PDB file of C-alpha atoms in Angstrom:
ATOM      1  CA  UNK F1213      75.539  75.871  86.614  1.00  0.00           C
ATOM      2  CA  UNK F1214      75.801  78.601  89.161  1.00  0.00           C
ATOM      3  CA  UNK F1215      74.086  80.986  87.020  1.00  0.00           C
ATOM      4  CA  UNK F1216      71.050  78.688  86.320  1.00  0.00           C
ATOM      5  CA  UNK F1217      71.086  78.002  89.915  1.00  0.00           C
ATOM      6  CA  UNK F1218      70.589  81.884  90.471  1.00  0.00           C
ATOM      7  CA  UNK F1219      68.026  82.044  87.942  1.00  0.00           C
ATOM      8  CA  UNK F1220      65.934  79.208  89.232  1.00  0.00           C
ATOM      9  CA  UNK F1221      65.406  80.883  92.761  1.00  0.00           C
ATOM     10  CA  UNK F1222      64.457  84.224  92.194  1.00  0.00           C
ATOM     11  CA  UNK F1223      61.409  84.366  94.282  1.00  0.00           C
ATOM     12  CA  UNK F1224      63.568  82.816  97.427  1.00  0.00           C
ATOM     13  CA  UNK F1225      66.387  86.024  96.975  1.00  0.00           C
ATOM     14  CA  UNK F1226      65.383  88.910  99.328  1.00  0.00           C
ATOM     15  CA  UNK F1227      65.596  92.731  98.276  1.00  0.00           C
ATOM     16  CA  UNK F1228      69.162  93.589  97.515  1.00  0.00           C
ATOM     17  CA  UNK F1229      69.745  90.007  96.979  1.00  0.00           C
ATOM     18  CA  UNK F1230      70.393  89.027 100.528  1.00  0.00           C
ATOM     19  CA  UNK F1231      73.387  91.544 101.282  1.00  0.00           C
ATOM     20  CA  UNK F1232      72.198  92.069 104.923  1.00  0.00           C
ATOM     21  CA  UNK F1233      73.062  88.203 105.462  1.00  0.00           C
ATOM     22  CA  UNK F1234      76.638  88.812 104.427  1.00  0.00           C
ATOM     23  CA  UNK F1235      76.887  91.917 106.531  1.00  0.00           C
ATOM     24  CA  UNK F1236      75.592  90.203 109.672  1.00  0.00           C
ATOM     25  CA  UNK F1237      77.928  87.055 108.962  1.00  0.00           C
ATOM     26  CA  UNK F1238      80.966  89.212 108.682  1.00  0.00           C
ATOM     27  CA  UNK F1239      80.395  91.144 111.674  1.00  0.00           C
ATOM     28  CA  UNK F1240      79.847  87.934 113.618  1.00  0.00           C
ATOM     29  CA  UNK F1241      83.142  86.200 112.174  1.00  0.00           C
ATOM     30  CA  UNK F1242      85.340  89.314 112.447  1.00  0.00           C
ATOM     31  CA  UNK F1243      84.412  90.508 115.938  1.00  0.00           C
ATOM     32  CA  UNK F1244      82.090  88.139 117.882  1.00  0.00           C
ATOM     33  CA  UNK F1245      79.299  90.952 117.710  1.00  0.00           C
ATOM     34  CA  UNK F1246      81.590  93.676 119.069  1.00  0.00           C
ATOM     35  CA  UNK F1247      82.318  96.249 116.266  1.00  0.00           C
ATOM     36  CA  UNK F1248      84.661  98.285 118.497  1.00  0.00           C
ATOM     37  CA  UNK F1249      87.156  95.471 118.353  1.00  0.00           C
ATOM     38  CA  UNK F1250      87.509  96.487 114.708  1.00  0.00           C
ATOM     39  CA  UNK F1251      88.059 100.301 115.720  1.00  0.00           C
ATOM     40  CA  UNK F1252      91.028  99.370 118.235  1.00  0.00           C
ATOM     41  CA  UNK F1253      92.930  97.912 115.539  1.00  0.00           C
ATOM     42  CA  UNK F1254      92.378 100.313 112.897  1.00  0.00           C
ATOM     43  CA  UNK F1255      93.088 103.321 114.666  1.00  0.00           C
ATOM     44  CA  UNK F1256      96.345 102.176 116.472  1.00  0.00           C
ATOM     45  CA  UNK F1257      98.503 103.325 113.230  1.00  0.00           C
ATOM     46  CA  UNK F1258      97.335 106.414 112.517  1.00  0.00           C
ATOM     47  CA  UNK F1259      97.087 107.440 116.130  1.00  0.00           C
ATOM     48  CA  UNK F1260     100.889 106.873 116.171  1.00  0.00           C
ATOM     49  CA  UNK F1261     101.474 109.088 113.254  1.00  0.00           C
ATOM     50  CA  UNK F1262      99.164 111.828 114.642  1.00  0.00           C
ATOM     51  CA  UNK F1263     101.522 111.759 117.657  1.00  0.00           C
ATOM     52  CA  UNK F1264     104.855 111.472 115.909  1.00  0.00           C
ATOM     53  CA  UNK F1265     104.029 113.880 112.950  1.00  0.00           C
ATOM     54  CA  UNK F1266     100.850 115.921 113.838  1.00  0.00           C
ATOM     55  CA  UNK F1267     101.744 116.771 117.601  1.00  0.00           C
ATOM     56  CA  UNK F1268     105.567 116.529 117.353  1.00  0.00           C
ATOM     57  CA  UNK F1269     106.480 118.228 114.082  1.00  0.00           C
ATOM     58  CA  UNK F1270     103.678 120.326 114.819  1.00  0.00           C
ATOM     59  CA  UNK F1271     105.161 121.728 117.870  1.00  0.00           C
ATOM     60  CA  UNK F1272     107.977 123.280 115.371  1.00  0.00           C
ATOM     61  CA  UNK F1273     105.671 124.021 112.537  1.00  0.00           C
ATOM     62  CA  UNK F1274     102.611 125.875 114.503  1.00  0.00           C
ATOM     63  CA  UNK F1275      99.762 127.024 112.458  1.00  0.00           C
ATOM     64  CA  UNK F1276      99.340 126.157 108.863  1.00  0.00           C
ATOM     65  CA  UNK F1277      99.477 129.165 106.518  1.00  0.00           C
ATOM     66  CA  UNK F1278      96.445 130.036 104.880  1.00  0.00           C
ATOM     67  CA  UNK F1279      94.284 127.825 106.969  1.00  0.00           C
ATOM     68  CA  UNK F1280      95.308 129.251 110.238  1.00  0.00           C
ATOM     69  CA  UNK F1281      94.935 126.046 112.380  1.00  0.00           C
ATOM     70  CA  UNK F1282      97.458 124.138 114.431  1.00  0.00           C
ATOM     71  CA  UNK F1283      99.239 121.685 112.444  1.00  0.00           C
ATOM     72  CA  UNK F1284      97.958 118.971 114.287  1.00  0.00           C
ATOM     73  CA  UNK F1285      94.377 119.798 113.472  1.00  0.00           C
ATOM     74  CA  UNK F1286      95.333 120.282 109.981  1.00  0.00           C
ATOM     75  CA  UNK F1287      96.939 116.541 109.852  1.00  0.00           C
ATOM     76  CA  UNK F1288      93.925 114.582 111.489  1.00  0.00           C
ATOM     77  CA  UNK F1289      91.627 114.749 109.019  1.00  0.00           C
ATOM     78  CA  UNK F1290      94.145 113.644 106.238  1.00  0.00           C
ATOM     79  CA  UNK F1291      94.921 110.741 108.837  1.00  0.00           C
ATOM     80  CA  UNK F1292      91.412 110.109 109.399  1.00  0.00           C
ATOM     81  CA  UNK F1293      90.409 109.585 105.542  1.00  0.00           C
ATOM     82  CA  UNK F1294      93.632 107.360 104.939  1.00  0.00           C
ATOM     83  CA  UNK F1295      92.268 105.065 108.076  1.00  0.00           C
ATOM     84  CA  UNK F1296      88.934 104.894 106.754  1.00  0.00           C
ATOM     85  CA  UNK F1297      90.447 104.292 103.195  1.00  0.00           C
ATOM     86  CA  UNK F1298      92.497 101.450 104.399  1.00  0.00           C
ATOM     87  CA  UNK F1299      89.755  99.582 106.605  1.00  0.00           C
ATOM     88  CA  UNK F1300      87.452  99.733 103.558  1.00  0.00           C
ATOM     89  CA  UNK F1301      90.191  98.400 100.988  1.00  0.00           C
ATOM     90  CA  UNK F1302      91.472  95.783 103.364  1.00  0.00           C
ATOM     91  CA  UNK F1303      87.836  94.152 103.419  1.00  0.00           C
ATOM     92  CA  UNK F1304      87.245  94.291  99.827  1.00  0.00           C
ATOM     93  CA  UNK F1305      90.642  93.615  98.619  1.00  0.00           C
ATOM     94  CA  UNK F1306      92.582  91.013 100.840  1.00  0.00           C
ATOM     95  CA  UNK F1307      89.277  89.854 102.564  1.00  0.00           C
ATOM     96  CA  UNK F1308      87.502  89.281  99.503  1.00  0.00           C
ATOM     97  CA  UNK F1309      90.686  87.475  97.796  1.00  0.00           C
ATOM     98  CA  UNK F1310      90.838  85.294 100.726  1.00  0.00           C
ATOM     99  CA  UNK F1311      87.264  84.500 100.458  1.00  0.00           C
ATOM    100  CA  UNK F1312      87.149  83.726  96.743  1.00  0.00           C
ATOM    101  CA  UNK F1313      90.659  81.976  96.510  1.00  0.00           C
ATOM    102  CA  UNK F1314      91.184  79.935  99.706  1.00  0.00           C
ATOM    103  CA  UNK F1315      87.911  79.991 101.573  1.00  0.00           C
ATOM    104  CA  UNK F1316      85.659  79.421  98.150  1.00  0.00           C
ATOM    105  CA  UNK F1317      83.253  81.276 100.477  1.00  0.00           C
ATOM    106  CA  UNK F1318      81.513  83.337  97.319  1.00  0.00           C
ATOM    107  CA  UNK F1319      81.055  80.159  95.334  1.00  0.00           C
ATOM    108  CA  UNK F1320      79.506  78.374  98.260  1.00  0.00           C
ATOM    109  CA  UNK F1321      77.014  81.250  99.131  1.00  0.00           C
ATOM    110  CA  UNK F1322      75.571  81.474  95.605  1.00  0.00           C
ATOM    111  CA  UNK F1323      73.858  78.044  96.891  1.00  0.00           C
ATOM    112  CA  UNK F1324      71.940  80.118  99.290  1.00  0.00           C
ATOM    113  CA  UNK F1325      69.349  82.689  98.525  1.00  0.00           C
ATOM    114  CA  UNK F1326      72.012  85.585  98.516  1.00  0.00           C
ATOM    115  CA  UNK F1327      72.723  86.357  95.110  1.00  0.00           C
ATOM    116  CA  UNK F1328      75.744  87.579  93.431  1.00  0.00           C
ATOM    117  CA  UNK F1329      74.345  91.049  93.645  1.00  0.00           C
ATOM    118  CA  UNK F1330      73.916  90.414  97.412  1.00  0.00           C
ATOM    119  CA  UNK F1331      77.607  89.318  97.426  1.00  0.00           C
ATOM    120  CA  UNK F1332      78.708  92.586  95.724  1.00  0.00           C
ATOM    121  CA  UNK F1333      76.275  94.980  97.624  1.00  0.00           C
ATOM    122  CA  UNK F1334      76.804  93.358 101.011  1.00  0.00           C
ATOM    123  CA  UNK F1335      80.794  93.287 100.729  1.00  0.00           C
ATOM    124  CA  UNK F1336      80.483  96.975  99.862  1.00  0.00           C
ATOM    125  CA  UNK F1337      78.148  97.681 102.948  1.00  0.00           C
ATOM    126  CA  UNK F1338      80.328  95.602 105.201  1.00  0.00           C
ATOM    127  CA  UNK F1339      83.591  97.839 104.208  1.00  0.00           C
ATOM    128  CA  UNK F1340      81.450 100.854 104.658  1.00  0.00           C
ATOM    129  CA  UNK F1341      80.462  99.847 108.321  1.00  0.00           C
ATOM    130  CA  UNK F1342      84.212  98.576 108.766  1.00  0.00           C
ATOM    131  CA  UNK F1343      85.434 102.310 107.611  1.00  0.00           C
ATOM    132  CA  UNK F1344      82.631 103.868 110.027  1.00  0.00           C
ATOM    133  CA  UNK F1345      83.582 102.120 112.975  1.00  0.00           C
ATOM    134  CA  UNK F1346      87.388 102.948 112.212  1.00  0.00           C
ATOM    135  CA  UNK F1347      86.269 106.445 111.811  1.00  0.00           C
ATOM    136  CA  UNK F1348      84.270 106.770 114.977  1.00  0.00           C
ATOM    137  CA  UNK F1349      87.009 105.431 117.117  1.00  0.00           C
ATOM    138  CA  UNK F1350      89.464 107.897 115.741  1.00  0.00           C
ATOM    139  CA  UNK F1351      87.200 110.991 115.815  1.00  0.00           C
ATOM    140  CA  UNK F1352      86.751 110.008 119.510  1.00  0.00           C
ATOM    141  CA  UNK F1353      90.393 110.329 119.921  1.00  0.00           C
ATOM    142  CA  UNK F1354      91.019 113.503 118.202  1.00  0.00           C
ATOM    143  CA  UNK F1355      87.863 115.119 119.369  1.00  0.00           C
ATOM    144  CA  UNK F1356      89.062 114.428 123.085  1.00  0.00           C
ATOM    145  CA  UNK F1357      92.505 115.999 122.345  1.00  0.00           C
ATOM    146  CA  UNK F1358      90.583 119.115 121.067  1.00  0.00           C
ATOM    147  CA  UNK F1359      91.726 118.918 117.628  1.00  0.00           C
ATOM    148  CA  UNK F1360      87.913 118.724 116.402  1.00  0.00           C
ATOM    149  CA  UNK F1361      84.875 120.313 117.895  1.00  0.00           C
ATOM    150  CA  UNK F1362      82.151 117.944 119.064  1.00  0.00           C
ATOM    151  CA  UNK F1363      79.778 119.376 116.256  1.00  0.00           C
ATOM    152  CA  UNK F1364      82.165 119.086 113.545  1.00  0.00           C
ATOM    153  CA  UNK F1365      82.837 115.303 114.291  1.00  0.00           C
ATOM    154  CA  UNK F1366      79.132 114.736 113.731  1.00  0.00           C
ATOM    155  CA  UNK F1367      79.474 116.485 110.291  1.00  0.00           C
ATOM    156  CA  UNK F1368      82.841 114.540 109.717  1.00  0.00           C
ATOM    157  CA  UNK F1369      81.454 111.215 110.742  1.00  0.00           C
ATOM    158  CA  UNK F1370      78.761 111.507 108.061  1.00  0.00           C
ATOM    159  CA  UNK F1371      81.623 112.340 105.365  1.00  0.00           C
ATOM    160  CA  UNK F1372      83.465 109.050 106.380  1.00  0.00           C
ATOM    161  CA  UNK F1373      80.413 107.037 105.024  1.00  0.00           C
ATOM    162  CA  UNK F1374      81.012 108.616 101.511  1.00  0.00           C
ATOM    163  CA  UNK F1375      84.838 107.752 101.855  1.00  0.00           C
ATOM    164  CA  UNK F1376      84.420 104.232 102.891  1.00  0.00           C
ATOM    165  CA  UNK F1377      81.821 103.693 100.043  1.00  0.00           C
ATOM    166  CA  UNK F1378      83.982 105.115  97.513  1.00  0.00           C
ATOM    167  CA  UNK F1379      87.199 102.934  98.566  1.00  0.00           C
ATOM    168  CA  UNK F1380      85.172  99.929  99.291  1.00  0.00           C
ATOM    169  CA  UNK F1381      83.560  99.894  95.826  1.00  0.00           C
ATOM    170  CA  UNK F1382      86.734 100.554  94.111  1.00  0.00           C
ATOM    171  CA  UNK F1383      88.530  97.803  96.013  1.00  0.00           C
ATOM    172  CA  UNK F1384      86.225  95.199  95.180  1.00  0.00           C
ATOM    173  CA  UNK F1385      86.434  95.969  91.485  1.00  0.00           C
ATOM    174  CA  UNK F1386      90.100  96.177  91.593  1.00  0.00           C
ATOM    175  CA  UNK F1387      90.216  92.671  93.343  1.00  0.00           C
ATOM    176  CA  UNK F1388      88.880  90.849  90.191  1.00  0.00           C
ATOM    177  CA  UNK F1389      92.243  91.822  88.412  1.00  0.00           C
ATOM    178  CA  UNK F1390      94.216  90.215  91.492  1.00  0.00           C
ATOM    179  CA  UNK F1391      95.699  86.794  90.698  1.00  0.00           C
ATOM    180  CA  UNK F1392      98.154  85.967  93.424  1.00  0.00           C
ATOM    181  CA  UNK F1393      99.321  87.715  96.662  1.00  0.00           C
ATOM    182  CA  UNK F1394     102.138  89.276  95.020  1.00  0.00           C
ATOM    183  CA  UNK F1395     100.048  91.510  92.894  1.00  0.00           C
ATOM    184  CA  UNK F1396      98.981  93.486  96.196  1.00  0.00           C
ATOM    185  CA  UNK F1397     102.454  94.934  95.901  1.00  0.00           C
ATOM    186  CA  UNK F1398     101.206  96.879  92.951  1.00  0.00           C
ATOM    187  CA  UNK F1399      98.395  98.140  95.035  1.00  0.00           C
ATOM    188  CA  UNK F1400     100.738  99.417  97.704  1.00  0.00           C
ATOM    189  CA  UNK F1401     102.792 101.221  94.876  1.00  0.00           C
ATOM    190  CA  UNK F1402      99.601 103.463  94.127  1.00  0.00           C
ATOM    191  CA  UNK F1403      98.396 103.564  98.273  1.00  0.00           C
ATOM    192  CA  UNK F1404     101.663 104.715  99.679  1.00  0.00           C
ATOM    193  CA  UNK F1405     102.401 107.746  97.032  1.00  0.00           C
ATOM    194  CA  UNK F1406      98.730 108.643  97.376  1.00  0.00           C
ATOM    195  CA  UNK F1407      99.296 108.758 101.269  1.00  0.00           C
ATOM    196  CA  UNK F1408     102.403 110.828 101.204  1.00  0.00           C
ATOM    197  CA  UNK F1409     101.525 113.126  98.606  1.00  0.00           C
ATOM    198  CA  UNK F1410      97.478 113.701  98.703  1.00  0.00           C
ATOM    199  CA  UNK F1411      97.929 116.518 100.909  1.00  0.00           C
ATOM    200  CA  UNK F1412      97.954 114.280 104.209  1.00  0.00           C
ATOM    201  CA  UNK F1413     100.468 116.421 105.531  1.00  0.00           C
ATOM    202  CA  UNK F1414     100.439 119.908 104.067  1.00  0.00           C
ATOM    203  CA  UNK F1415      97.952 121.955 101.715  1.00  0.00           C
ATOM    204  CA  UNK F1416      98.203 121.398  97.895  1.00  0.00           C
ATOM    205  CA  UNK F1417      99.235 124.925  97.449  1.00  0.00           C
ATOM    206  CA  UNK F1418     102.989 123.676  98.280  1.00  0.00           C
ATOM    207  CA  UNK F1419     103.196 122.395  94.858  1.00  0.00           C
ATOM    208  CA  UNK F1420     103.634 123.858  91.285  1.00  0.00           C
ATOM    209  CA  UNK F1421     100.451 124.272  89.313  1.00  0.00           C
ATOM    210  CA  UNK F1422     101.116 121.382  87.262  1.00  0.00           C
ATOM    211  CA  UNK F1423     101.559 119.178  90.088  1.00  0.00           C
ATOM    212  CA  UNK F1424      98.474 120.364  91.851  1.00  0.00           C
ATOM    213  CA  UNK F1425      96.282 119.234  88.613  1.00  0.00           C
ATOM    214  CA  UNK F1426      97.650 115.828  89.156  1.00  0.00           C
ATOM    215  CA  UNK F1427      97.071 115.775  92.948  1.00  0.00           C
ATOM    216  CA  UNK F1428      93.505 116.729  92.607  1.00  0.00           C
ATOM    217  CA  UNK F1429      92.835 113.874  90.444  1.00  0.00           C
ATOM    218  CA  UNK F1430      93.710 111.465  93.093  1.00  0.00           C
ATOM    219  CA  UNK F1431      90.527 109.805  95.173  1.00  0.00           C
ATOM    220  CA  UNK F1432      92.381 110.134  98.528  1.00  0.00           C
ATOM    221  CA  UNK F1433      92.929 114.059  97.658  1.00  0.00           C
ATOM    222  CA  UNK F1434      89.011 114.258  97.661  1.00  0.00           C
ATOM    223  CA  UNK F1435      88.479 112.211 100.763  1.00  0.00           C
ATOM    224  CA  UNK F1436      90.740 114.348 102.572  1.00  0.00           C
ATOM    225  CA  UNK F1437      89.354 117.648 100.993  1.00  0.00           C
ATOM    226  CA  UNK F1438      85.802 116.461 102.124  1.00  0.00           C
ATOM    227  CA  UNK F1439      86.757 115.459 105.715  1.00  0.00           C
ATOM    228  CA  UNK F1440      89.185 118.211 106.314  1.00  0.00           C
ATOM    229  CA  UNK F1441      86.603 120.696 105.327  1.00  0.00           C
ATOM    230  CA  UNK F1442      84.137 119.116 107.683  1.00  0.00           C
ATOM    231  CA  UNK F1443      86.437 118.668 110.600  1.00  0.00           C
ATOM    232  CA  UNK F1444      87.843 122.447 110.409  1.00  0.00           C
ATOM    233  CA  UNK F1445      84.365 123.734 109.801  1.00  0.00           C
ATOM    234  CA  UNK F1446      85.339 125.089 106.477  1.00  0.00           C
ATOM    235  CA  UNK F1447      82.392 124.213 104.501  1.00  0.00           C
ATOM    236  CA  UNK F1448      82.317 125.694 100.937  1.00  0.00           C
ATOM    237  CA  UNK F1449      81.075 125.237  97.553  1.00  0.00           C
ATOM    238  CA  UNK F1450      84.282 123.437  96.562  1.00  0.00           C
ATOM    239  CA  UNK F1451      83.484 120.485  98.537  1.00  0.00           C
ATOM    240  CA  UNK F1452      80.744 119.644  96.413  1.00  0.00           C
ATOM    241  CA  UNK F1453      83.494 118.561  93.686  1.00  0.00           C
ATOM    242  CA  UNK F1454      84.898 115.881  96.039  1.00  0.00           C
ATOM    243  CA  UNK F1455      81.407 114.725  97.173  1.00  0.00           C
ATOM    244  CA  UNK F1456      80.666 114.155  93.640  1.00  0.00           C
ATOM    245  CA  UNK F1457      83.981 112.520  92.836  1.00  0.00           C
ATOM    246  CA  UNK F1458      83.545 110.061  95.547  1.00  0.00           C
ATOM    247  CA  UNK F1459      80.063 109.418  94.652  1.00  0.00           C
ATOM    248  CA  UNK F1460      80.893 108.495  90.844  1.00  0.00           C
ATOM    249  CA  UNK F1461      83.870 106.623  92.004  1.00  0.00           C
ATOM    250  CA  UNK F1462      81.497 104.612  94.362  1.00  0.00           C
ATOM    251  CA  UNK F1463      78.679 104.107  91.802  1.00  0.00           C
ATOM    252  CA  UNK F1464      81.201 103.177  89.030  1.00  0.00           C
ATOM    253  CA  UNK F1465      83.056 100.940  91.457  1.00  0.00           C
ATOM    254  CA  UNK F1466      79.857  99.052  92.085  1.00  0.00           C
ATOM    255  CA  UNK F1467      78.843  98.513  88.611  1.00  0.00           C
ATOM    256  CA  UNK F1468      82.406  97.196  87.772  1.00  0.00           C
ATOM    257  CA  UNK F1469      82.521  94.999  90.560  1.00  0.00           C
ATOM    258  CA  UNK F1470      79.046  93.458  89.789  1.00  0.00           C
ATOM    259  CA  UNK F1471      79.873  92.810  86.085  1.00  0.00           C
ATOM    260  CA  UNK F1472      83.557  91.385  86.705  1.00  0.00           C
ATOM    261  CA  UNK F1473      82.367  89.210  89.834  1.00  0.00           C
ATOM    262  CA  UNK F1474      79.754  87.971  87.230  1.00  0.00           C
ATOM    263  CA  UNK F1475      82.349  87.324  84.670  1.00  0.00           C
ATOM    264  CA  UNK F1476      84.423  85.385  86.823  1.00  0.00           C
ATOM    265  CA  UNK F1477      82.145  83.191  88.907  1.00  0.00           C
ATOM    266  CA  UNK F1478      78.957  82.634  86.505  1.00  0.00           C
ATOM    267  CA  UNK F1479      81.000  81.803  83.472  1.00  0.00           C
TER     268      UNK F1479
END
């Protein structure tokens, strides 16, 4: 029935399926029109990590060997990537799960000019906005602390858009496999080891080569490599691999999410 409805009103469906309507709706619902409210909540935890580990332990560590930057400046981009990842995933995982299972929001919105494609694109776009606002708040703090230069902060902010896109798309695809709230525990079993071992707190060179290969396959590793290179002004050809990795992850996530949500909602 819902599939037939979507076909009957193609002339009423705006470009991109009305995705912008969903973004505006989410912005109003979550913040009352003030996006900086999101940043305040999202950066609190990574700031605590930065103060406790980056600054506290950094006083004992000194400069990071092979990178020649203070430990706090090395850790900050890793925490930034984690904060952006968590913000994007929160919207396309827990947020999407609630809208589908409890609020029945997605089922209702299909009776409007917003199409299924609009829902998928809109939710990912919203996740990108959420991650970007979080990034701006965190970047402002670490720039004021002198851990990132203002010019590098601008480049890093652009990189966070790609990170948010990759994880937002992947999260929306994974959510189609979530059946109950307890299933999110399995997600945490993936996210926590990534946070701890994907070079957030130390270079990948501390691992033996076989372990390095495994770490280099993790999406958070590439997010950290991209943002760390931008934040420290150490741009190189090696970052192209991370950019391509995140682009492919985001594009693949969009395709899978569109297909899976169609299977769930239209059949």
